[in-house]
CSV table of C-alpha atoms in Angstrom, one decimal:
chain,number,residue,atom,x,y,z
I,1,ASP,CA,23.6,10.1,110.2
I,2,ALA,CA,27.2,9.0,110.8
I,3,GLY,CA,27.7,5.2,110.7
I,4,VAL,CA,30.0,3.3,113.1
I,5,THR,CA,33.4,5.0,113.2
I,6,GLN,CA,36.6,3.3,114.1
I,7,SER,CA,40.0,4.7,114.7
I,8,PRO,CA,42.8,4.4,113.7
I,9,THR,CA,42.2,2.8,110.4
I,10,HIS,CA,45.6,1.3,110.2
I,11,LEU,CA,48.2,0.6,112.9
I,12,ILE,CA,51.6,-1.0,113.1
I,13,LYS,CA,53.0,-2.2,116.4
I,14,THR,CA,55.9,-4.2,117.7
I,15,ARG,CA,55.6,-7.4,119.6
I,16,GLY,CA,55.1,-6.8,123.3
I,17,GLN,CA,53.6,-3.4,122.9
I,18,HIS,CA,50.1,-2.3,123.9
I,19,VAL,CA,47.4,-1.0,121.6
I,20,THR,CA,44.1,0.8,122.1
I,21,LEU,CA,41.4,0.8,119.4
I,22,ARG,CA,38.4,3.1,119.5
I,23,CYS,CA,34.8,2.8,118.2
I,24,SER,CA,31.9,5.2,118.1
I,25,PRO,CA,28.5,3.5,117.5
I,26,ILE,CA,25.6,4.9,115.6
I,27,SER,CA,23.8,7.5,117.5
I,28,GLY,CA,21.3,5.9,119.8
I,29,HIS,CA,22.8,2.5,119.6
I,30,LYS,CA,23.7,1.2,123.1
I,31,SER,CA,25.3,-2.1,122.2
I,32,VAL,CA,28.8,-2.4,120.9
I,33,SER,CA,30.6,-5.6,120.0
I,34,TRP,CA,34.2,-6.2,119.0
I,35,TYR,CA,35.3,-8.9,116.5
I,36,GLN,CA,38.7,-10.0,115.3
I,37,GLN,CA,38.9,-11.0,111.6
I,38,VAL,CA,41.9,-12.8,110.1
I,39,LEU,CA,42.2,-12.3,106.4
I,40,GLY,CA,39.7,-14.4,104.4
I,41,GLN,CA,37.9,-15.8,107.4
I,42,GLY,CA,34.8,-14.9,109.3
I,43,PRO,CA,34.9,-12.5,112.3
I,44,GLN,CA,35.6,-14.0,115.7
I,45,PHE,CA,33.6,-12.6,118.7
I,46,ILE,CA,35.7,-10.9,121.3
I,47,PHE,CA,33.4,-8.8,123.5
I,48,GLN,CA,29.9,-7.3,123.7
I,49,TYR,CA,29.0,-4.3,125.8
I,50,TYR,CA,25.6,-3.0,126.5
I,51,GLU,CA,24.8,0.0,128.7
I,52,LYS,CA,28.5,0.2,129.7
I,53,GLU,CA,28.7,-3.3,131.1
I,54,GLU,CA,30.3,-6.4,129.6
I,55,ARG,CA,27.6,-8.8,128.4
I,56,GLY,CA,29.6,-11.4,126.5
I,57,ARG,CA,33.1,-12.5,126.1
I,58,GLY,CA,34.6,-14.7,123.4
I,59,ASN,CA,37.5,-17.2,123.7
I,60,PHE,CA,40.3,-14.6,123.8
I,61,PRO,CA,43.1,-14.4,126.4
I,62,ASP,CA,43.1,-11.9,129.3
I,63,ARG,CA,45.5,-9.7,127.3
I,64,PHE,CA,42.3,-8.5,125.5
I,65,SER,CA,40.1,-6.1,127.5
I,66,ALA,CA,37.5,-3.5,126.6
I,67,ARG,CA,35.2,-0.9,128.1
I,68,GLN,CA,32.2,1.2,127.1
I,69,PHE,CA,31.8,4.9,128.1
I,70,PRO,CA,28.7,6.8,129.1
I,71,ASN,CA,28.3,8.1,125.5
I,72,TYR,CA,28.4,4.4,124.4
I,73,SER,CA,31.7,4.7,122.6
I,74,SER,CA,34.1,1.9,123.3
I,75,GLU,CA,37.7,1.0,123.5
I,76,LEU,CA,39.4,-2.3,122.9
I,77,ASN,CA,42.8,-2.8,124.5
I,78,VAL,CA,45.3,-5.5,123.8
I,79,ASN,CA,48.4,-5.9,125.9
I,80,ALA,CA,51.7,-7.8,125.2
I,81,LEU,CA,51.0,-7.9,121.5
I,82,LEU,CA,51.9,-11.1,119.6
I,83,LEU,CA,52.4,-11.6,115.9
I,84,GLY,CA,49.2,-13.6,115.8
I,85,ASP,CA,47.2,-10.6,116.9
I,86,SER,CA,47.6,-9.1,113.4
I,87,ALA,CA,44.1,-8.9,112.0
I,88,LEU,CA,41.3,-6.6,111.1
I,89,TYR,CA,39.4,-5.5,114.3
I,90,LEU,CA,35.8,-4.7,113.7
I,91,CYS,CA,33.4,-2.9,115.9
I,92,ALA,CA,29.6,-3.4,115.4
I,93,SER,CA,26.8,-1.5,117.0
I,94,SER,CA,23.1,-2.4,117.3
I,95,SER,CA,20.1,-0.8,118.9
I,96,LEU,CA,18.6,-3.8,120.5
I,97,ARG,CA,19.8,-5.6,123.5
I,98,THR,CA,18.8,-9.0,122.1
I,99,GLY,CA,19.6,-8.0,118.5
I,100,GLY,CA,18.2,-10.4,115.9
I,101,PHE,CA,18.2,-7.7,113.3
I,102,GLY,CA,21.8,-7.5,112.5
I,103,TYR,CA,24.8,-5.4,113.2
I,104,THR,CA,26.1,-2.2,111.6
I,105,PHE,CA,29.9,-2.6,111.3
I,106,GLY,CA,32.6,0.0,111.1
I,107,SER,CA,35.3,-0.3,108.5
I,108,GLY,CA,37.7,-1.7,111.0
I,109,THR,CA,41.2,-1.1,112.3
I,110,ARG,CA,43.9,-3.1,110.4
I,111,LEU,CA,46.5,-4.0,113.1
I,112,THR,CA,49.9,-5.3,112.0
I,113,VAL,CA,52.2,-6.6,114.7
I,114,VAL,CA,55.9,-6.9,113.6
F,1,THR,CA,30.3,-23.7,121.0
F,2,GLN,CA,28.1,-22.8,118.0
F,3,LEU,CA,29.8,-23.3,114.6
F,4,LEU,CA,28.6,-22.2,111.2
F,5,GLU,CA,30.2,-23.9,108.2
F,6,GLN,CA,29.9,-22.3,104.8
F,7,SER,CA,30.4,-24.0,101.5
F,8,PRO,CA,32.0,-23.6,99.1
F,9,GLN,CA,34.9,-21.7,100.7
F,10,PHE,CA,35.9,-20.2,97.3
F,11,LEU,CA,33.9,-19.7,94.1
F,12,SER,CA,35.1,-18.2,90.8
F,13,ILE,CA,32.4,-17.9,88.1
F,14,GLN,CA,31.8,-16.1,84.9
F,15,GLU,CA,29.4,-13.2,84.7
F,16,GLY,CA,25.8,-14.3,84.1
F,17,GLU,CA,26.1,-17.7,85.9
F,18,ASN,CA,24.0,-18.7,88.9
F,19,LEU,CA,25.4,-19.8,92.2
F,20,THR,CA,24.4,-21.0,95.6
F,21,VAL,CA,26.2,-20.6,98.9
F,22,TYR,CA,25.4,-22.8,101.9
F,23,CYS,CA,25.6,-22.1,105.6
F,24,ASN,CA,25.1,-25.1,107.9
F,25,SER,CA,25.2,-25.7,111.7
F,26,SER,CA,24.2,-28.3,114.2
F,27,SER,CA,22.8,-25.5,116.4
F,28,VAL,CA,19.4,-23.7,116.2
F,29,PHE,CA,19.5,-20.0,115.7
F,30,SER,CA,16.8,-17.4,116.5
F,31,SER,CA,17.8,-15.5,113.4
F,32,LEU,CA,20.2,-15.7,110.5
F,33,GLN,CA,21.9,-12.9,108.8
F,34,TRP,CA,23.9,-12.6,105.6
F,35,TYR,CA,26.6,-10.0,105.0
F,36,ARG,CA,28.8,-9.1,102.2
F,37,GLN,CA,32.3,-7.7,102.8
F,38,GLU,CA,34.6,-6.0,100.4
F,39,PRO,CA,38.4,-5.7,100.9
F,40,GLY,CA,39.3,-3.1,103.5
F,41,GLU,CA,35.7,-2.7,104.6
F,42,GLY,CA,33.5,-4.0,107.4
F,43,PRO,CA,30.7,-6.5,106.5
F,44,VAL,CA,27.5,-5.0,105.2
F,45,LEU,CA,24.2,-6.5,106.3
F,46,LEU,CA,22.2,-7.9,103.3
F,47,VAL,CA,19.3,-9.6,105.0
F,48,THR,CA,18.0,-11.1,108.2
F,49,VAL,CA,15.7,-14.1,108.3
F,50,VAL,CA,13.9,-15.1,111.5
F,51,THR,CA,11.3,-17.7,110.7
F,52,GLY,CA,12.0,-21.3,109.8
F,53,GLY,CA,11.4,-21.8,106.0
F,54,GLU,CA,11.4,-18.1,105.4
F,55,VAL,CA,12.5,-16.9,101.9
F,56,LYS,CA,13.6,-13.4,101.2
F,57,LYS,CA,14.5,-11.8,97.9
F,58,LEU,CA,16.8,-8.9,97.3
F,59,LYS,CA,16.9,-8.2,93.6
F,60,ARG,CA,19.0,-11.1,92.2
F,61,LEU,CA,19.7,-12.6,95.6
F,62,THR,CA,17.4,-15.1,97.2
F,63,PHE,CA,17.9,-16.1,100.9
F,64,GLN,CA,16.3,-19.1,102.6
F,65,PHE,CA,16.3,-20.1,106.2
F,66,GLY,CA,16.0,-23.8,106.9
F,67,ASP,CA,12.8,-25.2,108.4
F,68,ALA,CA,14.7,-26.2,111.6
F,69,ARG,CA,16.6,-22.9,111.7
F,70,LYS,CA,19.9,-24.6,111.6
F,71,ASP,CA,20.9,-23.8,108.0
F,72,SER,CA,20.5,-21.2,105.3
F,73,SER,CA,21.3,-20.7,101.6
F,74,LEU,CA,22.0,-17.7,99.4
F,75,HIS,CA,21.3,-18.0,95.7
F,76,ILE,CA,22.5,-15.4,93.2
F,77,THR,CA,21.0,-15.3,89.8
F,78,ALA,CA,23.0,-14.0,86.8
F,79,ALA,CA,26.0,-13.0,88.9
F,80,GLN,CA,27.7,-9.7,88.1
F,81,PRO,CA,31.2,-8.5,88.8
F,82,GLY,CA,29.8,-6.2,91.5
F,83,ASP,CA,28.7,-9.3,93.4
F,84,THR,CA,32.4,-10.1,94.1
F,85,GLY,CA,33.2,-10.2,97.8
F,86,LEU,CA,33.3,-12.3,100.9
F,87,TYR,CA,29.9,-13.6,101.9
F,88,LEU,CA,29.3,-14.3,105.5
F,89,CYS,CA,26.4,-15.9,107.3
F,90,ALA,CA,25.8,-15.1,110.9
F,91,GLY,CA,23.5,-16.9,113.4
F,92,GLY,CA,21.9,-14.9,116.1
F,93,GLY,CA,20.7,-16.0,119.5
F,94,ASN,CA,20.4,-15.0,123.1
F,95,SER,CA,23.0,-15.6,125.7
F,96,GLY,CA,21.9,-14.6,129.1
F,97,GLY,CA,19.4,-12.3,127.6
F,98,TYR,CA,21.8,-10.5,125.4
F,99,GLN,CA,22.6,-10.7,121.7
F,100,LYS,CA,25.1,-13.3,120.6
F,101,VAL,CA,26.0,-13.5,117.0
F,102,THR,CA,28.2,-16.2,115.5
F,103,PHE,CA,29.8,-15.8,112.1
F,104,GLY,CA,30.3,-18.4,109.5
F,105,THR,CA,33.6,-19.3,107.9
F,106,GLY,CA,32.9,-17.2,104.8
F,107,THR,CA,32.6,-17.8,101.1
F,108,LYS,CA,34.9,-15.8,98.8
F,109,LEU,CA,33.1,-15.1,95.5
F,110,GLN,CA,34.8,-13.8,92.4
F,111,VAL,CA,32.7,-13.0,89.3
F,112,ILE,CA,34.8,-12.7,86.2
F,113,PRO,CA,33.5,-10.2,83.5
């Protein structure tokens, strides 16, 4: 079975631009979460989606938005990019609504804002 | 806001040495996970512990969940270069009936051959 797939793997954008990151969860997983990870630090929670609805939101500005599609894949959108948005963006899927058994992560999208 | 502090932040040891990484919080978690992450990759789940006082072993790795479910430790025996990576603890809980996972600050381990 394919794991969690994310695209693109690397991306370079200019300040002020917009970016869309994509994630396909493990087949059968209905929950997708997005995390931002700055180099050497732990991932910071951005969003969780379950059954196409937003179920949790972290402490990120409104420039960050996301959605989940009927096939449970997900997109993360970031508008008006800032230099500080440069990070590894991780998507994680899980099969259980209430989790407790851990996520499966994708390899991430490395976003560089210049 | 639930915070998980890991210590030490960095650790550089010789192959064959033992080490312990700590994960502490003032919050109670329903479960605690440990992940290892290598450069350019996403974190990989090592173990989940759900019961206070629970101890799990994975080859040379021993994980313990504190009795009060606020802290955890990871002990590695006879470390090997392949153990090098960023170790992350993550506390799980429910928020409005849905999964909420909070990651720790991370411990970067380097095992020198």
